[in-house]
Amino acid sequence: MASAGPSPGTHAGESEPRSTGASTDQPSYGFPAGFWRALERRRPPGFGRRPLWRSPLRGPWLTSMFGAALLVSLPLVIITGLLDYIAYGPRFGQAIPANVGWLHLPYFDWPTRPAWLFRLTEGLHVLLGIVLIPVVLAKLWSVVPKLFVWPPARSLAQVVERLSLVLLVGGILFELVTGVLNIQYDYVFRFNFYPAHYFGAWVFIGALVVHVAVKLPTMVRALRSRSLRAELRTGLADTRPEPADASGLVAADPTPPTLSRRGVLALVGGGSLLLAALSVGQTIDGVPRRAAVLLPRGRSYGDGPNDFQVNKTAAAAGLRSSDLGSGWRLSLTGGPRPVELDRAALLAMSQHTAELPIACVEGWSTTQIWTGVRLADLATLAGVPTPGAAHVRSVQVGGFNQTTLQRNQALDPDALLALRVNGADLSPNHGYPARIIVPALPGVHNTKWVKSIEFRSA
Ligand SMILES: Nc1nc2c(c(=O)[nH]1)N[C@H]1C(S)=C(S)[C@@H](COP(=O)(O)O)O[C@H]1N2
Ligand SMILES: [Mo]
């Protein structure tokens, strides 16, 4: 134990307000008393002497309510995010970032069943990320007085704790901001979204694990200190501050309440529900889609068979009609000799129809009815009936113009080279003459305007 220092937090002639948390018996940690006095003279405005944060609602119980909500939901956001990384096929080098060392869940072949698996993991990741924004902001609001303590740290342990909070708060804000900008296709930042969001997540995960380990007992104690049911029955007139304690969250000099505790919970919960209602339509076809006003991809469209979301149009991909016209051929390689097929030859093969979703990494998805040739039949035709993988290339130059499919993805009975959608020929924007559509495959790998498929043996 360090010896008790000479009242390092006290400035001559002024009494210490309770909210600063600085008692007169602070240890000196080996620094001379003059050091603490000098720090005290440099106390910036707002840092505790005149209480700035006076809401009567702040306190360990309220903070812990928000904390508990995040503790339950954030793991889902994290796990779905890490699963989506695996869905991209990092073992084929086609997940971004390509090299993550050991910072990943154990790799496995992404399944093709259920067909809506990626729609679920990606949809949940994006939806929950949006819905948690009010809760994160409320939690930050509830602990904001802690940012304004002076001196900023008194011990090495406190320095470490506060640095971990910088990573925690910075981490979640970074992930939310980059995530939201990405689903809006709004690349105002100069860095590549994917590595930044991925490694940012790991910074946050590390800080979160430390934070939970340190704070879990405090949270449980605080949650037990009041009954949620009683709070929900308490109106504004009976709202009193939580009892003052060592947490530094309860205002020393609170203003009268303008909102009850249940009012704050309703405000934050209501904010989350509203965001959910305005966002869920991007993953669910039908009525909710019309409410998806926050989302940039295709809220309302016509009634034609090809009237559903387009991420990249044929024009935006730099394709001319001559690329996709009668001169187009599909080439199949990997077998004893290459095979070339035109669209008529593909249409003459056995056709298969499947109802499958396209689920984009930006969170939107839509289910359509696709008809075309089974990839397994094309593999057989190419002379590689049981390929280890299939490499698909597009006519498009640059951009998302190729993909590698796992064996299970190439051989699934619903994995198609689609020629038609909803009973009509694919439109140029949806990949005419032919596109890949595979159950549970991330949207970006459903390559449009396919030019060749190379079946690789195991
Ligand atoms: N050749 C090619 N295929 C592509 C793309 C592309 O840019 N080029 N975009 C992909 C992405 S990101 C998605 S989400 C889906 C969108 O399919 P849709 O436009 O038919 O809805 O197509 C995928 N196939
Ligand atoms: Mo996408």
Coordinates of C-alpha atoms and ligand atoms in Angstrom, one line a residue:
M1 CA 0.0 0.0 0.0
A2 CA 1.2 3.5 -0.8
S3 CA 1.3 5.8 2.2
A4 CA -1.5 8.4 2.5
G5 CA -0.5 11.7 0.7
P6 CA -1.3 15.1 1.9
S7 CA -4.7 15.7 0.5
P8 CA -3.6 15.7 -3.2
G9 CA -7.1 16.5 -4.5
T10 CA -7.8 19.6 -2.5
H11 CA -7.1 23.1 -3.6
A12 CA -6.4 25.5 -0.8
G13 CA -9.5 27.4 0.4
E14 CA -12.1 25.4 -1.6
S15 CA -14.1 22.5 -0.4
E16 CA -14.4 19.4 -2.5
P17 CA -17.8 18.7 -4.1
R18 CA -18.9 15.1 -3.6
S19 CA -19.2 14.4 -7.3
T20 CA -15.5 14.5 -8.1
G21 CA -14.9 11.3 -6.3
A22 CA -11.6 12.7 -5.0
S23 CA -11.3 12.2 -1.3
T24 CA -8.9 14.0 0.9
D25 CA -7.2 10.6 1.7
Q26 CA -5.9 9.8 -1.8
P27 CA -2.6 8.0 -1.8
S28 CA 0.2 9.9 -3.5
Y29 CA 1.6 7.0 -5.5
G30 CA 5.1 8.2 -4.9
F31 CA 4.5 11.6 -6.5
P32 CA 5.4 14.6 -4.4
A33 CA 2.4 16.6 -3.0
G34 CA 3.4 19.4 -5.3
F35 CA 2.6 17.2 -8.4
W36 CA -1.0 16.7 -7.3
R37 CA -1.4 20.3 -6.4
A38 CA -0.1 21.3 -9.9
L39 CA -2.5 19.0 -11.5
E40 CA -5.3 20.4 -9.4
R41 CA -4.5 23.9 -10.5
R42 CA -4.8 22.7 -14.1
R43 CA -8.3 21.3 -13.5
P44 CA -10.1 22.2 -16.8
P45 CA -13.5 23.8 -16.6
G46 CA -16.3 21.3 -16.2
F47 CA -14.2 18.7 -14.6
G48 CA -16.0 18.2 -11.3
R49 CA -15.6 21.4 -9.2
R50 CA -18.9 22.8 -10.4
P51 CA -21.1 19.8 -11.1
L52 CA -21.9 19.9 -14.8
W53 CA -23.9 16.6 -15.1
R54 CA -26.8 16.9 -12.8
S55 CA -29.5 14.5 -14.1
P56 CA -31.2 12.8 -11.1
L57 CA -31.6 9.7 -13.2
R58 CA -28.0 8.8 -13.5
G59 CA -26.9 6.0 -11.3
P60 CA -25.5 2.5 -11.2
W61 CA -28.9 0.8 -11.7
L62 CA -29.8 2.7 -14.9
T63 CA -26.3 2.3 -16.3
S64 CA -26.6 -1.4 -15.5
M65 CA -29.9 -1.7 -17.3
F66 CA -28.4 -0.4 -20.5
G67 CA -25.3 -2.5 -19.8
A68 CA -27.4 -5.7 -19.4
A69 CA -29.2 -5.0 -22.7
L70 CA -25.9 -4.6 -24.5
L71 CA -24.4 -7.6 -22.8
V72 CA -27.2 -9.8 -24.1
S73 CA -27.3 -8.4 -27.7
L74 CA -23.7 -7.4 -28.5
P75 CA -22.4 -11.1 -28.6
L76 CA -25.0 -11.8 -31.3
V77 CA -23.8 -8.9 -33.4
I78 CA -20.2 -10.0 -32.9
I79 CA -20.9 -13.7 -33.6
T80 CA -23.0 -13.0 -36.7
G81 CA -20.3 -10.6 -38.0
L82 CA -17.6 -13.2 -37.5
L83 CA -19.8 -15.9 -39.1
D84 CA -20.3 -13.7 -42.1
Y85 CA -16.6 -13.4 -42.5
I86 CA -16.4 -17.2 -42.8
A87 CA -19.4 -17.2 -45.2
Y88 CA -17.1 -15.3 -47.6
G89 CA -14.7 -18.3 -47.9
P90 CA -11.5 -17.0 -46.3
R91 CA -9.8 -20.3 -47.2
F92 CA -10.2 -19.4 -50.8
G93 CA -8.7 -16.0 -50.1
Q94 CA -11.9 -14.2 -50.9
A95 CA -12.9 -12.8 -47.5
I96 CA -11.7 -9.2 -46.8
P97 CA -9.3 -8.7 -45.0
A98 CA -7.6 -11.8 -46.5
N99 CA -5.1 -12.3 -43.7
V100 CA -6.3 -12.1 -40.2
G101 CA -3.9 -14.4 -38.4
W102 CA -5.8 -16.2 -35.6
L103 CA -8.4 -13.5 -35.3
H104 CA -11.3 -15.5 -36.6
L105 CA -13.7 -18.2 -35.5
P106 CA -12.6 -21.8 -36.4
Y107 CA -13.0 -22.1 -40.2
F108 CA -15.6 -24.5 -41.7
D109 CA -17.3 -25.0 -45.0
W110 CA -20.2 -22.6 -45.1
P111 CA -23.4 -24.7 -45.4
T112 CA -25.9 -24.3 -48.2
R113 CA -28.8 -25.2 -45.9
P114 CA -31.0 -23.6 -44.7
A115 CA -31.0 -21.5 -47.9
W116 CA -31.7 -18.4 -45.8
L117 CA -28.7 -18.9 -43.5
F118 CA -26.7 -16.0 -44.8
R119 CA -29.8 -13.8 -45.0
L120 CA -30.3 -14.5 -41.3
T121 CA -26.7 -13.9 -40.1
E122 CA -26.1 -10.9 -42.2
G123 CA -29.6 -9.5 -41.7
L124 CA -29.3 -9.9 -37.9
H125 CA -25.8 -8.3 -37.8
V126 CA -26.9 -5.2 -39.7
L127 CA -30.3 -4.9 -38.0
L128 CA -29.1 -5.4 -34.5
G129 CA -26.2 -3.0 -35.1
I130 CA -28.8 -0.3 -36.1
V131 CA -31.2 -1.1 -33.3
L132 CA -28.5 -0.9 -30.6
I133 CA -27.5 2.7 -31.5
P134 CA -30.0 4.3 -29.0
V135 CA -28.9 1.8 -26.3
V136 CA -25.2 2.6 -26.8
L137 CA -25.9 6.3 -26.8
A138 CA -28.0 6.0 -23.6
K139 CA -25.3 4.0 -21.9
L140 CA -22.6 6.6 -22.9
W141 CA -24.9 9.4 -21.6
S142 CA -25.4 7.5 -18.3
V143 CA -21.6 7.3 -17.6
V144 CA -20.6 10.7 -19.1
P145 CA -19.7 12.2 -15.6
K146 CA -16.9 9.6 -15.4
L147 CA -15.2 11.3 -18.4
F148 CA -14.9 14.5 -16.3
V149 CA -13.0 13.4 -13.3
W150 CA -9.8 15.3 -12.4
P151 CA -7.0 14.3 -12.3
P152 CA -7.8 11.9 -15.2
A153 CA -6.1 9.0 -13.3
R154 CA -4.5 8.5 -9.9
S155 CA -2.9 5.1 -10.3
L156 CA -1.4 2.9 -13.0
A157 CA -4.4 0.6 -12.6
Q158 CA -6.7 3.6 -13.3
V159 CA -4.6 4.5 -16.4
V160 CA -5.0 1.0 -17.7
E161 CA -8.7 1.0 -17.0
R162 CA -9.3 4.3 -18.7
L163 CA -7.2 3.3 -21.7
S164 CA -9.4 0.2 -22.0
L165 CA -12.4 2.5 -21.9
V166 CA -11.0 4.5 -24.8
L167 CA -10.8 1.3 -26.8
L168 CA -14.3 0.2 -25.7
V169 CA -16.1 3.5 -26.4
G170 CA -13.9 4.3 -29.4
G171 CA -14.4 0.7 -30.7
I172 CA -18.2 0.6 -30.5
L173 CA -18.5 4.1 -32.0
F174 CA -16.1 3.3 -34.8
E175 CA -18.0 0.0 -35.6
L176 CA -21.4 1.7 -35.6
V177 CA -20.3 4.7 -37.7
T178 CA -18.4 2.7 -40.3
G179 CA -21.2 0.0 -40.4
V180 CA -23.9 2.6 -40.9
L181 CA -21.9 4.5 -43.6
N182 CA -21.2 1.2 -45.4
I183 CA -24.9 0.1 -45.6
Q184 CA -25.6 3.5 -47.0
Y185 CA -22.9 3.0 -49.6
D186 CA -21.4 6.3 -48.3
Y187 CA -17.7 6.0 -48.4
V188 CA -16.7 9.3 -46.9
F189 CA -13.8 7.7 -45.1
R190 CA -10.5 7.2 -46.9
F191 CA -9.8 3.7 -45.7
N192 CA -11.1 0.4 -46.9
F193 CA -14.3 -0.5 -44.9
Y194 CA -13.8 -4.2 -44.6
P195 CA -10.4 -4.4 -42.9
A196 CA -11.2 -1.4 -40.7
H197 CA -14.5 -2.8 -39.6
Y198 CA -13.0 -6.3 -39.0
F199 CA -10.0 -5.3 -37.0
G200 CA -11.9 -2.5 -35.3
A201 CA -14.3 -5.3 -34.1
W202 CA -11.4 -7.2 -32.6
V203 CA -10.2 -4.1 -30.7
F204 CA -13.7 -3.7 -29.4
I205 CA -14.1 -7.4 -28.5
G206 CA -10.9 -7.3 -26.5
A207 CA -12.0 -4.1 -24.6
L208 CA -15.4 -5.6 -24.1
V209 CA -14.1 -8.8 -22.6
V210 CA -11.9 -6.8 -20.1
H211 CA -14.8 -4.4 -19.3
V212 CA -17.3 -7.3 -18.7
A213 CA -14.8 -9.1 -16.5
V214 CA -14.1 -6.0 -14.4
K215 CA -17.7 -4.7 -14.2
L216 CA -19.9 -7.8 -14.2
P217 CA -20.1 -8.1 -10.3
T218 CA -20.9 -4.3 -10.1
M219 CA -23.6 -4.7 -12.7
V220 CA -25.2 -7.6 -11.0
R221 CA -25.1 -5.8 -7.6
A222 CA -26.6 -2.6 -9.2
L223 CA -29.4 -4.5 -10.9
R224 CA -30.3 -6.1 -7.6
S225 CA -30.4 -2.7 -5.9
R226 CA -33.7 -1.8 -7.4
S227 CA -36.7 -3.7 -8.7
L228 CA -37.5 -3.2 -12.4
R229 CA -41.1 -3.9 -11.7
A230 CA -41.2 -1.2 -9.1
E231 CA -39.5 1.2 -11.4
L232 CA -42.0 0.6 -14.1
R233 CA -44.7 1.6 -11.7
T234 CA -43.0 4.7 -10.6
G235 CA -44.1 7.9 -12.3
L236 CA -42.3 11.3 -12.5
A237 CA -43.7 12.6 -9.3
D238 CA -42.1 9.8 -7.3
T239 CA -38.8 9.7 -9.1
R240 CA -35.8 10.1 -6.7
P241 CA -32.1 9.8 -7.5
E242 CA -30.4 6.5 -6.7
P243 CA -28.6 6.6 -3.4
A244 CA -25.1 8.3 -3.6
D245 CA -22.3 5.8 -3.8
A246 CA -18.8 5.3 -4.8
S247 CA -19.6 4.8 -8.5
G248 CA -19.4 8.5 -9.3
L249 CA -22.5 8.2 -11.5
V250 CA -25.0 9.7 -9.1
A251 CA -25.1 13.5 -9.2
A252 CA -24.1 15.2 -6.0
D253 CA -26.4 18.1 -6.7
P254 CA -29.2 16.7 -8.9
T255 CA -31.8 18.9 -10.7
P256 CA -35.5 17.9 -10.2
P257 CA -36.4 15.1 -12.6
T258 CA -38.1 15.9 -15.9
L259 CA -38.5 12.3 -16.9
S260 CA -39.1 9.2 -14.8
R261 CA -36.7 6.2 -15.0
R262 CA -39.4 4.2 -16.8
G263 CA -39.7 7.2 -19.1
V264 CA -36.0 6.9 -20.0
L265 CA -36.3 3.2 -20.6
A266 CA -39.3 3.8 -22.8
L267 CA -37.6 6.5 -24.7
V268 CA -34.5 4.4 -25.5
G269 CA -36.5 1.2 -26.1
G270 CA -38.9 3.1 -28.3
G271 CA -36.1 4.5 -30.2
S272 CA -34.7 1.1 -30.8
L273 CA -38.1 -0.3 -31.8
L274 CA -38.6 2.6 -34.3
L275 CA -35.2 1.9 -35.9
A276 CA -36.1 -1.8 -36.1
A277 CA -39.4 -1.0 -37.8
L278 CA -37.7 1.3 -40.3
S279 CA -34.9 -1.2 -41.1
V280 CA -36.3 -4.7 -40.9
G281 CA -38.0 -4.3 -44.3
Q282 CA -34.6 -4.5 -46.0
T283 CA -34.4 -8.2 -45.1
I284 CA -38.1 -9.1 -45.2
D285 CA -40.0 -8.9 -48.5
G286 CA -43.6 -7.7 -48.5
V287 CA -45.2 -5.0 -46.3
P288 CA -42.2 -4.2 -44.0
R289 CA -40.2 -3.3 -47.1
R290 CA -42.3 -0.2 -47.7
A291 CA -41.3 1.1 -44.3
A292 CA -37.6 0.6 -44.9
V293 CA -37.1 4.3 -45.4
L294 CA -33.6 4.4 -44.0
L295 CA -32.2 2.0 -46.6
P296 CA -30.8 2.9 -50.0
R297 CA -31.7 -0.3 -51.9
G298 CA -35.0 -0.6 -53.7
R299 CA -37.9 0.1 -51.4
S300 CA -40.6 0.1 -54.0
Y301 CA -40.4 -1.3 -57.5
G302 CA -42.7 -2.3 -60.3
D303 CA -44.5 -5.6 -60.7
G304 CA -42.3 -7.0 -63.5
P305 CA -40.4 -10.3 -63.0
N306 CA -37.1 -8.4 -62.9
D307 CA -38.2 -5.6 -60.7
F308 CA -36.2 -6.2 -57.6
Q309 CA -33.0 -4.7 -56.1
V310 CA -30.0 -4.2 -58.3
N311 CA -26.7 -3.5 -56.6
K312 CA -24.6 -3.0 -59.8
T313 CA -26.3 -2.3 -63.1
A314 CA -24.9 -3.7 -66.3
A315 CA -24.1 -0.1 -67.3
A316 CA -22.3 0.6 -64.0
A317 CA -20.3 -2.6 -64.5
G318 CA -19.1 -1.2 -67.9
L319 CA -20.9 -3.8 -70.0
R320 CA -22.0 -3.2 -73.5
S321 CA -24.9 -5.0 -75.1
S322 CA -22.4 -6.7 -77.5
D323 CA -20.8 -8.4 -74.5
L324 CA -24.1 -10.0 -73.6
G325 CA -25.6 -10.6 -77.1
S326 CA -25.6 -13.5 -79.4
G327 CA -21.8 -13.8 -79.4
W328 CA -21.8 -14.7 -75.7
R329 CA -20.5 -18.2 -74.8
L330 CA -20.1 -20.0 -71.5
S331 CA -16.9 -21.9 -71.2
L332 CA -16.5 -24.8 -68.8
T333 CA -12.9 -25.8 -68.0
G334 CA -11.1 -28.2 -65.6
G335 CA -12.1 -31.4 -67.4
P336 CA -10.2 -33.4 -70.1
R337 CA -11.2 -30.7 -72.7
P338 CA -12.9 -27.3 -72.5
V339 CA -16.6 -27.1 -73.3
E340 CA -18.3 -24.1 -74.9
L341 CA -22.1 -23.5 -74.7
D342 CA -24.3 -20.7 -76.0
R343 CA -27.5 -19.7 -74.3
A344 CA -29.7 -21.9 -76.5
A345 CA -27.5 -24.9 -75.6
L346 CA -27.9 -24.1 -71.9
L347 CA -31.7 -23.7 -72.3
A348 CA -31.8 -27.1 -74.0
M349 CA -30.3 -28.8 -70.9
S350 CA -32.5 -30.0 -68.0
Q351 CA -33.9 -26.9 -66.2
H352 CA -34.3 -26.6 -62.5
T353 CA -36.3 -24.0 -60.5
A354 CA -35.6 -22.9 -57.0
E355 CA -36.8 -20.1 -54.7
L356 CA -33.7 -18.6 -53.3
P357 CA -32.7 -15.4 -51.6
I358 CA -30.0 -12.9 -52.6
A359 CA -28.6 -11.5 -49.4
C360 CA -26.2 -8.6 -49.7
V361 CA -23.5 -7.8 -47.2
E362 CA -25.0 -4.4 -46.9
G363 CA -27.9 -6.1 -45.2
W364 CA -30.7 -6.1 -47.8
S365 CA -32.1 -9.3 -49.1
T366 CA -34.9 -10.5 -51.4
T367 CA -36.2 -13.9 -52.4
Q368 CA -36.9 -14.7 -56.1
I369 CA -37.7 -17.8 -58.2
W370 CA -34.8 -18.7 -60.3
T371 CA -34.6 -21.2 -63.2
G372 CA -31.6 -22.5 -64.9
V373 CA -29.1 -25.3 -65.2
R374 CA -27.7 -27.1 -62.1
L375 CA -24.0 -26.4 -61.5
A376 CA -23.6 -30.1 -60.8
D377 CA -24.9 -30.9 -64.3
L378 CA -22.4 -28.4 -65.8
A379 CA -19.6 -30.1 -63.8
T380 CA -20.6 -33.5 -65.2
L381 CA -20.7 -32.0 -68.7
A382 CA -17.2 -30.6 -68.1
G383 CA -16.0 -34.0 -67.1
V384 CA -15.4 -33.2 -63.4
P385 CA -18.5 -34.7 -61.8
T386 CA -17.3 -34.2 -58.2
P387 CA -15.2 -31.0 -58.2
G388 CA -13.4 -29.8 -55.1
A389 CA -14.3 -26.2 -55.9
A390 CA -15.6 -24.2 -58.8
H391 CA -14.1 -20.9 -60.0
V392 CA -16.6 -18.6 -61.7
R393 CA -15.6 -15.6 -63.8
S394 CA -17.8 -12.8 -65.2
V395 CA -17.7 -11.0 -68.5
Q396 CA -17.2 -7.9 -66.3
V397 CA -13.7 -6.4 -66.1
G398 CA -12.9 -5.2 -62.6
G399 CA -15.2 -5.0 -59.6
F400 CA -16.8 -8.2 -58.2
N401 CA -16.1 -10.2 -61.3
Q402 CA -15.3 -13.7 -59.9
T403 CA -15.9 -16.1 -57.1
T404 CA -14.8 -19.5 -55.9
L405 CA -17.5 -21.9 -54.7
Q406 CA -16.9 -24.6 -52.2
R407 CA -17.6 -28.2 -53.3
N408 CA -21.0 -28.3 -51.3
Q409 CA -22.0 -25.0 -53.0
A410 CA -21.2 -26.3 -56.5
L411 CA -23.0 -29.6 -55.9
D412 CA -26.1 -28.5 -54.1
P413 CA -29.2 -29.5 -56.1
D414 CA -30.4 -25.9 -55.9
A415 CA -27.1 -24.4 -57.0
L416 CA -27.8 -22.9 -60.4
L417 CA -26.5 -21.1 -63.3
A418 CA -29.7 -19.1 -63.6
L419 CA -31.0 -18.1 -67.1
R420 CA -34.5 -16.9 -66.0
V421 CA -36.1 -15.3 -62.9
N422 CA -39.8 -15.3 -62.0
G423 CA -40.6 -17.0 -65.3
A424 CA -38.9 -14.4 -67.5
D425 CA -35.4 -14.1 -69.0
L426 CA -32.9 -12.4 -66.7
S427 CA -32.7 -8.7 -67.4
P428 CA -29.2 -7.4 -68.2
N429 CA -29.1 -5.8 -64.8
H430 CA -29.8 -9.1 -63.1
G431 CA -27.0 -10.9 -65.0
Y432 CA -28.3 -11.9 -68.5
P433 CA -27.3 -14.2 -70.2
A434 CA -26.5 -16.2 -67.0
R435 CA -25.8 -15.7 -63.4
I436 CA -24.8 -17.8 -60.4
I437 CA -27.4 -18.4 -57.7
V438 CA -26.5 -20.7 -54.8
P439 CA -28.4 -21.3 -51.5
A440 CA -27.0 -19.4 -48.5
L441 CA -24.2 -17.9 -50.6
P442 CA -23.4 -14.2 -49.8
G443 CA -25.0 -12.0 -52.4
V444 CA -21.7 -10.7 -53.8
H445 CA -20.7 -14.2 -54.8
N446 CA -23.8 -14.7 -56.9
T447 CA -21.8 -13.6 -59.9
K448 CA -23.7 -12.0 -62.8
W449 CA -22.9 -12.1 -66.5
V450 CA -21.0 -15.3 -66.1
K451 CA -18.3 -16.0 -68.7
S452 CA -16.6 -19.2 -67.5
I453 CA -16.6 -21.8 -64.8
E454 CA -13.5 -23.8 -64.0
F455 CA -14.2 -27.0 -62.0
R456 CA -11.2 -27.8 -59.9
S457 CA -10.6 -31.3 -58.7
A458 CA -10.3 -31.8 -54.9
Ligands
LIG1 N1 -20.4 -9.7 -62.1 C1 -21.0 -9.1 -61.0 N2 -21.8 -9.9 -60.2 C2 -22.4 -9.4 -59.1 C3 -22.1 -8.1 -58.7 C4 -21.2 -7.3 -59.5 O1 -20.9 -6.1 -59.1 N3 -20.7 -7.9 -60.6 N4 -22.7 -7.6 -57.5 C5 -23.0 -8.7 -56.5 C6 -23.6 -8.2 -55.4 S1 -22.7 -7.2 -54.3 C7 -24.9 -8.6 -55.1 S2 -25.6 -8.2 -53.6 C8 -25.7 -9.3 -56.0 C9 -27.0 -8.4 -56.3 O2 -27.8 -9.1 -57.2 P1 -28.9 -8.4 -58.0 O3 -28.4 -7.1 -58.6 O4 -29.4 -9.4 -59.0 O5 -30.0 -8.1 -57.0 O6 -25.1 -9.5 -57.2 C10 -23.7 -9.9 -57.1 N5 -23.2 -10.2 -58.4
MO2 MO -23.8 -7.2 -52.3

